[in-house]
Each structure stands twice: as C-alpha cells, then as structure tokens.
PDB file of C-alpha atoms in Angstrom:
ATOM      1  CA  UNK A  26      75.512  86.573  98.973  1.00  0.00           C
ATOM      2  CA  UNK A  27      76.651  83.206  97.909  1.00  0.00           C
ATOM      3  CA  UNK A  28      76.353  79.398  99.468  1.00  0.00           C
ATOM      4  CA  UNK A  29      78.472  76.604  98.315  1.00  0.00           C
ATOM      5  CA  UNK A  30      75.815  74.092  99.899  1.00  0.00           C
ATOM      6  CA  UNK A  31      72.411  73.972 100.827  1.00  0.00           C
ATOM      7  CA  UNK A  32      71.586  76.643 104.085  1.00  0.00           C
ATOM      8  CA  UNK A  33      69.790  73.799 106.369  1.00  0.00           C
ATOM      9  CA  UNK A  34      72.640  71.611 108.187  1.00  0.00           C
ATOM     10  CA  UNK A  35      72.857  69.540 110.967  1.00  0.00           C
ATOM     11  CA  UNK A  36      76.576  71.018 111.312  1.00  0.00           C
ATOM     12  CA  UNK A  37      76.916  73.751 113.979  1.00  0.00           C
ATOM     13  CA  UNK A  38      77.440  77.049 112.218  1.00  0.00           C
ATOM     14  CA  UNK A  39      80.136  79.748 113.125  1.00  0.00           C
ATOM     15  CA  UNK A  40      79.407  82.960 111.957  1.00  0.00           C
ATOM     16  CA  UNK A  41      83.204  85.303 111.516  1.00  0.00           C
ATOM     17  CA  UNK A  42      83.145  89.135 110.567  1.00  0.00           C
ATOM     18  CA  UNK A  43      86.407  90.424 108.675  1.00  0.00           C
ATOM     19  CA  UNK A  44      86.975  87.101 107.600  1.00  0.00           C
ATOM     20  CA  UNK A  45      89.026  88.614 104.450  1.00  0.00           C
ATOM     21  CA  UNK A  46      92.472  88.401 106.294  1.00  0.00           C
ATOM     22  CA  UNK A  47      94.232  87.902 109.024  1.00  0.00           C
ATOM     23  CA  UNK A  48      92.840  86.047 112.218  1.00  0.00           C
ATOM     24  CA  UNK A  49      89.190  86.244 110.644  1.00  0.00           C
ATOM     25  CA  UNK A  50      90.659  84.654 107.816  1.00  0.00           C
ATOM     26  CA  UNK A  51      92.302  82.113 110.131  1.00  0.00           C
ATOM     27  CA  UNK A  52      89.748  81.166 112.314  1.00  0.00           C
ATOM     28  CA  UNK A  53      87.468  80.128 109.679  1.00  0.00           C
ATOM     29  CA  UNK A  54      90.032  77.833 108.473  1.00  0.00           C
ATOM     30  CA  UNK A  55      90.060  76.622 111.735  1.00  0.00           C
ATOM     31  CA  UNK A  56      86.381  76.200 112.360  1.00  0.00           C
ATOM     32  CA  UNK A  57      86.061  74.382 109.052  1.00  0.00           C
ATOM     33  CA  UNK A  58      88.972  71.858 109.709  1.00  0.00           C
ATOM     34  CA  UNK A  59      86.567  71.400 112.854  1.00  0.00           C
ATOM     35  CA  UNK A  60      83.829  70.464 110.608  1.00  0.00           C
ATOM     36  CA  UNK A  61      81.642  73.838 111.271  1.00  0.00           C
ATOM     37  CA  UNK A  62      79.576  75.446 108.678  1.00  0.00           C
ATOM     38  CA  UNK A  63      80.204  78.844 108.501  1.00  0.00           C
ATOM     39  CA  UNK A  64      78.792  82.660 107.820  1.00  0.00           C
ATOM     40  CA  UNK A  65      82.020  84.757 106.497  1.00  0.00           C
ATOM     41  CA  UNK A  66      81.689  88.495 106.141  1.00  0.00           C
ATOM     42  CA  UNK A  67      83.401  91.218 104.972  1.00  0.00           C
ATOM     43  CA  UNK A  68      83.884  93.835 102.257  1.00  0.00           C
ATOM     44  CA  UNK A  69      86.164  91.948 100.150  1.00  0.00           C
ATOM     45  CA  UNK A  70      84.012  89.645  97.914  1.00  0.00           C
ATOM     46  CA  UNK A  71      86.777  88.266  95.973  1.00  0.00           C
ATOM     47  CA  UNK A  72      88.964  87.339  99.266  1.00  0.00           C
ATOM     48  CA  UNK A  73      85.588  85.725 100.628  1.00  0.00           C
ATOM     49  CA  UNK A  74      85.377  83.942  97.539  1.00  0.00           C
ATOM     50  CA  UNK A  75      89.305  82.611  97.802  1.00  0.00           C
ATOM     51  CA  UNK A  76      88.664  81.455 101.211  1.00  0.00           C
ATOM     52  CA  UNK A  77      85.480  79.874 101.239  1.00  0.00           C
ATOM     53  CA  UNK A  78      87.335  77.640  98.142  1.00  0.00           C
ATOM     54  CA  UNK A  79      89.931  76.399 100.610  1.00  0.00           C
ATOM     55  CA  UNK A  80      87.083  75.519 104.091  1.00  0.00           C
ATOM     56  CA  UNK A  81      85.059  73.720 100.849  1.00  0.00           C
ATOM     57  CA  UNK A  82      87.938  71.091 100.634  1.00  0.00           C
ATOM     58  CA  UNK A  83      86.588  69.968 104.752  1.00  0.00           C
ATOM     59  CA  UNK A  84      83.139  69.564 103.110  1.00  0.00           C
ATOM     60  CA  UNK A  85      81.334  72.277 104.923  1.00  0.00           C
ATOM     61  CA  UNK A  86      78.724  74.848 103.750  1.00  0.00           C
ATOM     62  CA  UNK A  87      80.056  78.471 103.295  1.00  0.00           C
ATOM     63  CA  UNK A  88      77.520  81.363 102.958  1.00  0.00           C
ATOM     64  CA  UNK A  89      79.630  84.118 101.819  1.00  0.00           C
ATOM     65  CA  UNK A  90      78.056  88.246 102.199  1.00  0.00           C
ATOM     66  CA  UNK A  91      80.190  90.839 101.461  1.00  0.00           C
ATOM     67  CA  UNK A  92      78.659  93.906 103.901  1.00  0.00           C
ATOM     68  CA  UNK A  93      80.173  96.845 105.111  1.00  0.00           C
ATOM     69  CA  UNK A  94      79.656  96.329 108.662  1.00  0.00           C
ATOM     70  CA  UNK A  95      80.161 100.155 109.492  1.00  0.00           C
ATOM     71  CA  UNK A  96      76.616 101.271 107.568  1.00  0.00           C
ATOM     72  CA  UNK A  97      73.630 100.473 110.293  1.00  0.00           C
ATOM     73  CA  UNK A  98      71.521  98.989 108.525  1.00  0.00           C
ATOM     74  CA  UNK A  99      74.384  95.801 107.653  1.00  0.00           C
ATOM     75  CA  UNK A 100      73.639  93.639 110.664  1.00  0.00           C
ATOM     76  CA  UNK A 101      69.653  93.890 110.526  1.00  0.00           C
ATOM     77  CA  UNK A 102      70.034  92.832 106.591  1.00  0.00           C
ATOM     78  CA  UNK A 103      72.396  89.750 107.593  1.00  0.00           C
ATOM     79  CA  UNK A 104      70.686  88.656 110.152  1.00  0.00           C
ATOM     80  CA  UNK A 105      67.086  88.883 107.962  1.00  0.00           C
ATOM     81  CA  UNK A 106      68.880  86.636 105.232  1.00  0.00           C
ATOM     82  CA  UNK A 107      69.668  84.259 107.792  1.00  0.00           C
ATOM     83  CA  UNK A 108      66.676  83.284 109.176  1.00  0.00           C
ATOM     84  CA  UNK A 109      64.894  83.484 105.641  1.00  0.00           C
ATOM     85  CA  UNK A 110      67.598  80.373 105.013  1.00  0.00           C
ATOM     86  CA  UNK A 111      66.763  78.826 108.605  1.00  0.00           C
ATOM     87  CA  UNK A 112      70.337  79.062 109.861  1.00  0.00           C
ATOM     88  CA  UNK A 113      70.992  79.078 113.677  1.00  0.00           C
ATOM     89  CA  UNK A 114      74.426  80.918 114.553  1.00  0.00           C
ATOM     90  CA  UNK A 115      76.108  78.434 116.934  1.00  0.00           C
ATOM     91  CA  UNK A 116      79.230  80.868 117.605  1.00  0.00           C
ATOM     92  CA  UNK A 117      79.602  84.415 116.964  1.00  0.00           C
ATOM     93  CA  UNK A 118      82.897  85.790 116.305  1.00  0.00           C
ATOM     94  CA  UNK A 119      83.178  89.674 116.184  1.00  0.00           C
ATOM     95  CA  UNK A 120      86.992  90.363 114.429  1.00  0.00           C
ATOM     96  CA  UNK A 121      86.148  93.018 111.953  1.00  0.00           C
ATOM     97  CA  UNK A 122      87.633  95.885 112.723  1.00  0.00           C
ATOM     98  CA  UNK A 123      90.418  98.360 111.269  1.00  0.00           C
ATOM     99  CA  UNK A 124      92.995 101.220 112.706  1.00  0.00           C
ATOM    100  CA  UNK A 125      93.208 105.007 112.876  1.00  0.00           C
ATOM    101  CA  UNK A 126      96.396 106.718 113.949  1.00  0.00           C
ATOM    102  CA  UNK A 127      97.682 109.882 114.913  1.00  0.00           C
ATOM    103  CA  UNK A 128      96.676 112.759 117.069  1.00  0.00           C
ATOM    104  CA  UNK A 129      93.360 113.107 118.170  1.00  0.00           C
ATOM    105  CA  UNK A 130      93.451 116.747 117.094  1.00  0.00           C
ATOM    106  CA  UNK A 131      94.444 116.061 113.657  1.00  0.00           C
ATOM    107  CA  UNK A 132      92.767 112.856 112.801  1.00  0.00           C
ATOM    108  CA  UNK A 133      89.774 112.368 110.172  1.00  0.00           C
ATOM    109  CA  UNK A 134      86.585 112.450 112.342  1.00  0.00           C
ATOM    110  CA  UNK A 135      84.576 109.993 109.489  1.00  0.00           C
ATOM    111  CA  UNK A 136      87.529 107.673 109.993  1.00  0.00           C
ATOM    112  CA  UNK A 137      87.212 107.661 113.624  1.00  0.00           C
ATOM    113  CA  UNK A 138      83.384 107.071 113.229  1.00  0.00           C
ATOM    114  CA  UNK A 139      84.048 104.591 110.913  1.00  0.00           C
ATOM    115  CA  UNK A 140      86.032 102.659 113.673  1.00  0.00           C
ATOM    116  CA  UNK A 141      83.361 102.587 116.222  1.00  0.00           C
ATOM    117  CA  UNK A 142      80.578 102.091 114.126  1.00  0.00           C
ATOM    118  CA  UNK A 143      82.912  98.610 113.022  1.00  0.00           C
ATOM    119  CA  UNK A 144      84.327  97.878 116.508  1.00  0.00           C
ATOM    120  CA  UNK A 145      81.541  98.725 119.085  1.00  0.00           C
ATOM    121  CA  UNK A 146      78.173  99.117 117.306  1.00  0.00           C
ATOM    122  CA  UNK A 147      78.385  96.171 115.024  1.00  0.00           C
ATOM    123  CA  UNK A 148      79.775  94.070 117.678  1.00  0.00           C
ATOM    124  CA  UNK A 149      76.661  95.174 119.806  1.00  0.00           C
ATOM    125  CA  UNK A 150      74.189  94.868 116.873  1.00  0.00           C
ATOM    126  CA  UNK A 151      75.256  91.273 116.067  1.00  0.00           C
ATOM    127  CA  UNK A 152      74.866  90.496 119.559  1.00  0.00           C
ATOM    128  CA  UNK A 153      71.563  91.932 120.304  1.00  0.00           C
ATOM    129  CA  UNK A 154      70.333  89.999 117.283  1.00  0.00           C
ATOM    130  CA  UNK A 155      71.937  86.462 117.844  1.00  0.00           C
ATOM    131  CA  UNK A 156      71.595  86.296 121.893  1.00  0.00           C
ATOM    132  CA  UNK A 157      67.725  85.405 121.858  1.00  0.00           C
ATOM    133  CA  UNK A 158      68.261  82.246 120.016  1.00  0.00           C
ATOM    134  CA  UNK A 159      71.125  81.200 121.793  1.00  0.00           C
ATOM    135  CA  UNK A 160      69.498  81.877 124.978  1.00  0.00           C
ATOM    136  CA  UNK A 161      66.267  80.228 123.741  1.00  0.00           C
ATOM    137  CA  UNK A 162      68.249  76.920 122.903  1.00  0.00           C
ATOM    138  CA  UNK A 163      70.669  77.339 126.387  1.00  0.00           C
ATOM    139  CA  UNK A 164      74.018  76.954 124.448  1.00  0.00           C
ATOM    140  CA  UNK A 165      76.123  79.402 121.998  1.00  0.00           C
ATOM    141  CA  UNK A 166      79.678  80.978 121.950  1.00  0.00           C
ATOM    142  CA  UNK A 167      80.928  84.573 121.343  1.00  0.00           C
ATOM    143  CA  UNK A 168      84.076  85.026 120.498  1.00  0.00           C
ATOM    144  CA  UNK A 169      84.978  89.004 120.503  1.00  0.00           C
ATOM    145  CA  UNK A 170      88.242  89.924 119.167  1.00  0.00           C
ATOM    146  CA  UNK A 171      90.300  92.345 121.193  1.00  0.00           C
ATOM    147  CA  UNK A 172      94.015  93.776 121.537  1.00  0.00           C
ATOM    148  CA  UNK A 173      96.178  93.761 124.592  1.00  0.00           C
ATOM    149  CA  UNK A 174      95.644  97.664 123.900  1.00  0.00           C
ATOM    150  CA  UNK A 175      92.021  96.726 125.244  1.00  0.00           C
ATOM    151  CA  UNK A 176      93.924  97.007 128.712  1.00  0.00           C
ATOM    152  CA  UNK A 177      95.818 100.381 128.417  1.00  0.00           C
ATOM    153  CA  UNK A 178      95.050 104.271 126.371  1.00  0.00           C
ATOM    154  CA  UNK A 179      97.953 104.294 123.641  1.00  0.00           C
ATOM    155  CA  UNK A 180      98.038 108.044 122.931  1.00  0.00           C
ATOM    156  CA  UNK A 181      98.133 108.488 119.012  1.00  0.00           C
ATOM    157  CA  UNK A 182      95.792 105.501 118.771  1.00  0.00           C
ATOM    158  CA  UNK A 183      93.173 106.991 121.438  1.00  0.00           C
ATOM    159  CA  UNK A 184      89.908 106.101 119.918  1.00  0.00           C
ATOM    160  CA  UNK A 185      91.358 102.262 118.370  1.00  0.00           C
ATOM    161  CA  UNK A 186      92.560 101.239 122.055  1.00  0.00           C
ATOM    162  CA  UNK A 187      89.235 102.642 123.585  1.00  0.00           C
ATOM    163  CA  UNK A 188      87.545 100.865 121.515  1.00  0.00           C
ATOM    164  CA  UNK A 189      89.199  97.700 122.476  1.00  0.00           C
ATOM    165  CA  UNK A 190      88.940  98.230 125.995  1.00  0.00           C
ATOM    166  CA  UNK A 191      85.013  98.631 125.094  1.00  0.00           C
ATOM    167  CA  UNK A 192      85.465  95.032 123.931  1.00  0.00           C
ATOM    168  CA  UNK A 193      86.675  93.664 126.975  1.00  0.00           C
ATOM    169  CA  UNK A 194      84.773  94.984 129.359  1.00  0.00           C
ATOM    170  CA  UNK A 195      81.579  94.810 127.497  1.00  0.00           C
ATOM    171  CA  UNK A 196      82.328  91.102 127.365  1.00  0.00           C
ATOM    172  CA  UNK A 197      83.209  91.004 131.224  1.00  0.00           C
ATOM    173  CA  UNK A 198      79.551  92.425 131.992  1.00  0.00           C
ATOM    174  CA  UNK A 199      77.745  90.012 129.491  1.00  0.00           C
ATOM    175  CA  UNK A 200      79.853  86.703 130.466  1.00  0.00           C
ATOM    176  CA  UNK A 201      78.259  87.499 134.120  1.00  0.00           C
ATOM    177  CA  UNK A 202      74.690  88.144 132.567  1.00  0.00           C
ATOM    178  CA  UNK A 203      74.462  84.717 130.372  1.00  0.00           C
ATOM    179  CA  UNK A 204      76.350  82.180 132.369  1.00  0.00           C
ATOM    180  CA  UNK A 205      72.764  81.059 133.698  1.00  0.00           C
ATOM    181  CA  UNK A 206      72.030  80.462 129.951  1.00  0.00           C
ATOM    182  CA  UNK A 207      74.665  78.274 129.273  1.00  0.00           C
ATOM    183  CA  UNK A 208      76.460  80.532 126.978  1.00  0.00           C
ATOM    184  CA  UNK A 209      80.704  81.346 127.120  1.00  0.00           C
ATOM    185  CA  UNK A 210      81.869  84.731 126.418  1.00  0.00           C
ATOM    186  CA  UNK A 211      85.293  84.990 124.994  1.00  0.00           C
ATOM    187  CA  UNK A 212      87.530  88.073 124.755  1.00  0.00           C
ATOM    188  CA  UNK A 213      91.144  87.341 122.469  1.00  0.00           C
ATOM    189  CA  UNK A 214      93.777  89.852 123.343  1.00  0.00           C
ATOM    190  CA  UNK A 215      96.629  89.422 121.062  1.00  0.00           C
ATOM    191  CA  UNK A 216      99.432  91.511 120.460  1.00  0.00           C
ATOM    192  CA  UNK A 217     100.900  92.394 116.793  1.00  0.00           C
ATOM    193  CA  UNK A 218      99.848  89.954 114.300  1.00  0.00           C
ATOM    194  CA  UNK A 219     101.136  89.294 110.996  1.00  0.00           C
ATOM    195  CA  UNK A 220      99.305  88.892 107.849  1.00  0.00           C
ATOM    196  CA  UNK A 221      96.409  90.913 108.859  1.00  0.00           C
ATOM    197  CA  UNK A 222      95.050  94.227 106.772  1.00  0.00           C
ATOM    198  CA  UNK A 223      93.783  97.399 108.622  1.00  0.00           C
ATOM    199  CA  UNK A 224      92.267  99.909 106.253  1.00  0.00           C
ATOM    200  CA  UNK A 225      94.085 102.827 107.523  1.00  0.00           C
ATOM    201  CA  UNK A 226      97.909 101.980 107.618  1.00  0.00           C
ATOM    202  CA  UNK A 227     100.101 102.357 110.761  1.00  0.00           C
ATOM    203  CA  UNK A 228     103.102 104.754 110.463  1.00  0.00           C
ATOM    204  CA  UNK A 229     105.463 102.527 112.295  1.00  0.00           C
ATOM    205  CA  UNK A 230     108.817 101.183 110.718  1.00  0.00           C
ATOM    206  CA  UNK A 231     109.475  97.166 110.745  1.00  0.00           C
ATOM    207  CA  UNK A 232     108.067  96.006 113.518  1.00  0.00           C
ATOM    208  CA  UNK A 233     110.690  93.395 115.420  1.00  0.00           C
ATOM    209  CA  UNK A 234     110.269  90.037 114.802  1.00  0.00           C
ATOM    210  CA  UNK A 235     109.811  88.610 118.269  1.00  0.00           C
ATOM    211  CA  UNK A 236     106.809  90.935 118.719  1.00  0.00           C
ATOM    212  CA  UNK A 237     105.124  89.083 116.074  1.00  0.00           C
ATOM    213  CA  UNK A 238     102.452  85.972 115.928  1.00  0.00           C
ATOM    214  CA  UNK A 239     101.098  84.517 112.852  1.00  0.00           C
ATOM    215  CA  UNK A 240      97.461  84.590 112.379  1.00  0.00           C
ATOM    216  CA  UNK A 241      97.632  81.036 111.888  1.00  0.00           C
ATOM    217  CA  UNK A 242      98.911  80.682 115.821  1.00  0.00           C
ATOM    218  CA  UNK A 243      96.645  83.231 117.401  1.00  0.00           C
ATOM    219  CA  UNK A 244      93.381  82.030 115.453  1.00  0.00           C
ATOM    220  CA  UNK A 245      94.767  77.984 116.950  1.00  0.00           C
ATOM    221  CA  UNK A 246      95.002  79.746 120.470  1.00  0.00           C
ATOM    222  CA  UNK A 247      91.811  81.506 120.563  1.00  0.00           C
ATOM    223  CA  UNK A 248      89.685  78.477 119.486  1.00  0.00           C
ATOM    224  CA  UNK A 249      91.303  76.269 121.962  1.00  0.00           C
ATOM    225  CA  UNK A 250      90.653  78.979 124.268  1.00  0.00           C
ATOM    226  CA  UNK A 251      86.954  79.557 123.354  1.00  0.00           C
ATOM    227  CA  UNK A 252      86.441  75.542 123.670  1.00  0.00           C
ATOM    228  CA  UNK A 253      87.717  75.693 127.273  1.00  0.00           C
ATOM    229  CA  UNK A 254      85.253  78.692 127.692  1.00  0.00           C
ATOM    230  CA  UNK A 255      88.427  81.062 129.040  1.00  0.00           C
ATOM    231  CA  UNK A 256      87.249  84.223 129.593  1.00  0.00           C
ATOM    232  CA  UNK A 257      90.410  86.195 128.629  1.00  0.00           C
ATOM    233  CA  UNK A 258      92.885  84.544 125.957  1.00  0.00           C
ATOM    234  CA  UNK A 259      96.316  87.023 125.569  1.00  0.00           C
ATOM    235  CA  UNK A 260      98.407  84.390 123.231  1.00  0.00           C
ATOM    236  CA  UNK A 261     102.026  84.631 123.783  1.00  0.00           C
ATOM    237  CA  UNK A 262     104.393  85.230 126.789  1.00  0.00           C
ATOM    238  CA  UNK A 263     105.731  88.930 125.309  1.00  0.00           C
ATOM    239  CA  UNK A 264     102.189  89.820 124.839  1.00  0.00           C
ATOM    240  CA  UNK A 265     101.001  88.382 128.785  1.00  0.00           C
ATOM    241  CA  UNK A 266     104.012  89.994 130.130  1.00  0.00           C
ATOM    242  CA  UNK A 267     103.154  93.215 128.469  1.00  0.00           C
ATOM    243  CA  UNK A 268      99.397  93.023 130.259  1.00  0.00           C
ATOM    244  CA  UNK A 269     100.850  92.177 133.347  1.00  0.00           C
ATOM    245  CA  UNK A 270     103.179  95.166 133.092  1.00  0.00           C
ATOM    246  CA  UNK A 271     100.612  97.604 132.334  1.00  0.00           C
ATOM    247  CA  UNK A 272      98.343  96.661 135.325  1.00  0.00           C
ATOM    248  CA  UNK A 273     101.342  97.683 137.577  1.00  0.00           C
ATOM    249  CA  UNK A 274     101.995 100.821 136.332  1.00  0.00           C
ATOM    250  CA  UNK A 275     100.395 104.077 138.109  1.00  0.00           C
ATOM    251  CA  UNK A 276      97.649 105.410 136.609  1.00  0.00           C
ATOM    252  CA  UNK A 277      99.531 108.962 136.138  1.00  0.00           C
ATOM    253  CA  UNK A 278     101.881 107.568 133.510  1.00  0.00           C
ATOM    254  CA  UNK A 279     100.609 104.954 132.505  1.00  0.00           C
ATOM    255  CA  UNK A 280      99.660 106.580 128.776  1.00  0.00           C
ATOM    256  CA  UNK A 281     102.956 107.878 128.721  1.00  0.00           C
ATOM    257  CA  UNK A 282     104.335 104.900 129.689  1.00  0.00           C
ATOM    258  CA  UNK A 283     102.809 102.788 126.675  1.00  0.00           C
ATOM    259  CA  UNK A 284     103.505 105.747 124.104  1.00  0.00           C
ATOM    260  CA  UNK A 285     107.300 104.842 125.342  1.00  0.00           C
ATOM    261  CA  UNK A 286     106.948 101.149 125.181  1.00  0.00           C
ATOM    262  CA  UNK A 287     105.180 101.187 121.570  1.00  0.00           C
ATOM    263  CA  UNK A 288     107.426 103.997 120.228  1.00  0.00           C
ATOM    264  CA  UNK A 289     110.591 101.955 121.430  1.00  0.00           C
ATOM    265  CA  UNK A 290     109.618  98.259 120.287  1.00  0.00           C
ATOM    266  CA  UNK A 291     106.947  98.883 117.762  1.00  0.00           C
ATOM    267  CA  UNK A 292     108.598 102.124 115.816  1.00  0.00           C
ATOM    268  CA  UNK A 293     106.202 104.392 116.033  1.00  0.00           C
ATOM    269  CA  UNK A 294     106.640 108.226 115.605  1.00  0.00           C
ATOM    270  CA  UNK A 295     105.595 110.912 116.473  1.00  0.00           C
ATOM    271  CA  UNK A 296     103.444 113.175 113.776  1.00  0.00           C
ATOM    272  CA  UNK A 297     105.355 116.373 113.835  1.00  0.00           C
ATOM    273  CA  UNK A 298     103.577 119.124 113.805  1.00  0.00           C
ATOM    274  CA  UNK A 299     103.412 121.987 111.056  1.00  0.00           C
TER     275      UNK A 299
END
C-alpha cells in the first residue's frame, strides 16, 4: 500500500475497485479533476502506480493497494488499513470485475467462481463494511458498475450477465432501504466499452465501431449521473435502445433473442463442439 499524501484530509474521499483500466481507471481521473481524494484498488500495482502519478497533478491524496478482490479475506484487510489511517469513504464505487465465456458445460468452474467472488461478494463485502459510517454521518454515494447485460441472460456468458443483473437489482433493494439515510445508490449500465481489460478474453471478432464508448465518456456520464443521484445511468442511445428492446421481448425468446443480437453486432461465435 502506498499514499502520495498524508491519510487525514478534509477532501471527500472516493474509494474505486479495478481502477487499473478502463472506466475504473477513468473515473478516478474524474473524481480527482473534482478535487476528491481517492482509495484505488486493484491487482496491477504498476498501473496503480501510473495512474495515481497523473490524479497527483490535481493535488489530491492517492492511497494506492494492490488486492485481489476475489480472495475473502481482501475487503476485511482494506477496510482495517483504512480506519488505522482515519479515512472516511465518501463514495464507493464497485467496477472490478472481469469476463468468462463460453458454454456453461464447458467452462472452467474456478473461473466462474472467480467472477462472483469479484462481482457479487466483494461488491457486498465492501458494502457491508462502508454502510455504517455512511449511515452514521447521513450522507455517502455508491456507485455499482453494471452492464446493459444486467437486464437480459446472454447464453455463452450465463454466469457474467447474472452476475450483472445481481448488481442491479441488489442496488434497486438497497436504494429503497437507505434513502431515509440520506444516501444515493447508483447502478451504470453501459454497453461495450473501449480501453477496458477483462482477464479472460472474449472470442468475438472486431466489434463495430458505433457499438463502442470510450471509457473516458462513460466514466463523464456516470459521475454526472451519480451527482444527480439517478438511479439507473445506461450511457448512449444504441445502448438505451438496446434495454428498451429487451424489456419488450417475451420471456420465451428472449435468451435466444440476445444470443442473435450479440452474435450479429458484436461477432460472437459459437464454440463448436468436439
């Protein structure tokens, strides 16, 4: 663990997981051009390192910790360091997370563990831990990263999009509990995004270019959105015209229907078997 300033500061403090790439990556640029102190964590060390250089130049404090989020015993050891250096998590953005594809049947079960241990445990360890001073102080953001697959099963990807539809509705059910407290729940759905590292690689081919959103643009939309306190931010008409779409669909082929839709526009295929 490293700090580029002292840990006390009258700054409020945003705390980002997978902050090594992509819209983590993003969004603590963002906080830190907001003047935010910030908690980045990931795996990558050296990428921490990088970016924590570049949020220095808004003169902010940076606590890097390079944790695996996926081993239990991560969250209790981040959260012990905290208060040890009397920091007070302000917002709490849960982004880490990473992708497993192909069939159910044939996938790596430690890779699918892997996935929820990152996506739904860790999200509901770090907000187990960091509720009871937010609710003690009446005031504090979460910001939980989702996928517009949070709103529909994407066969080949089964246990990724039920994990982000864990993510949404999780968020739905604690929004409704905290409100009293003072505290916004936040749930960003965006579609592909570019510049953004998944440990398992999809099998897809080039992906078409008006699918795409930089992480740049969807971190700017989700903290404008988490300022307004929006419940649900999907960034990008293709990607709200996708949600739309799938809430029309029939129930009966609706999984079918989104295997189409990704296979057509995104390029994925189908593992042969044999």
């Amino acid at each position: 663990m490293k700090t580029t300033e002292p840990s006390i500061s009258k700054k409020p403090t945003a705390l980002i997981t997978g902050a090594s790439s992509g819209i983590g990556y993003a969004l603590a640029k963002r906080f830190a051009q907001e003047g935010y102190d910030l908690v980045i964590i990931a795996r990558n060390e050296a990428a921490l390192t990088a970016l924590a250089t570049e949020c220095q130049t808004h003169t902010v404090s940076v606590l890097i910790i390079a944790k695996d989020l996926t081993q239990p015993a991560a969250v209790q050891e981040i959260y012990q360091s905290l208060e040890e250096k009397q920091i007070t998590i302000d917002v709490l953005v849960n982004n880490a997370g990473m992708g497993v594809w192909g069939a159910f049947s044939e996938t790596a079960i430690e890779e699918e563990t892997q996935l929820v241990e990152l996506q739904i445990m860790a999200v509901m360890r770090l907000t187990k831990v960091f509720l009871p001073s937010m609710i003690k102080r009446q005031t504090g953001k979460i910001l939980n990263v989702g996928s517009v697959y949070s709103y529909t099963p994407v066969p080949y990807q089964s246990v990724y999009s039920a994990s982000k539809a864990f993510l949404l509705f999780f968020s739905d059910a604690i929004r409704n509990e905290l409100k009293e407290y003072g505290i916004t729940v936040t749930v960003l759905c965006p579609g592909i995004t570019t510049q953004t590292n998944f440990r398992t690689s999809l099998a897809t081919k080039k992906e078409k270019s008006f699918l795409t959103m930089p992480a740049e643009q969807v971190a700017q939309i989700a903290y404008q959105g988490l300022l307004r306190k929006k419940a649900i931010v999907i960034p990008g008409l293709v990607n709200k015209l996708y949600v739309n779409l799938m809430r029309f669909l029939p129930r009966a082929i609706l999984a079918s229907g989104v295997h189409w839709i990704v296979s057509v526009f995104r390029g994925f295929k189908v593992p042969k078997k044999g």
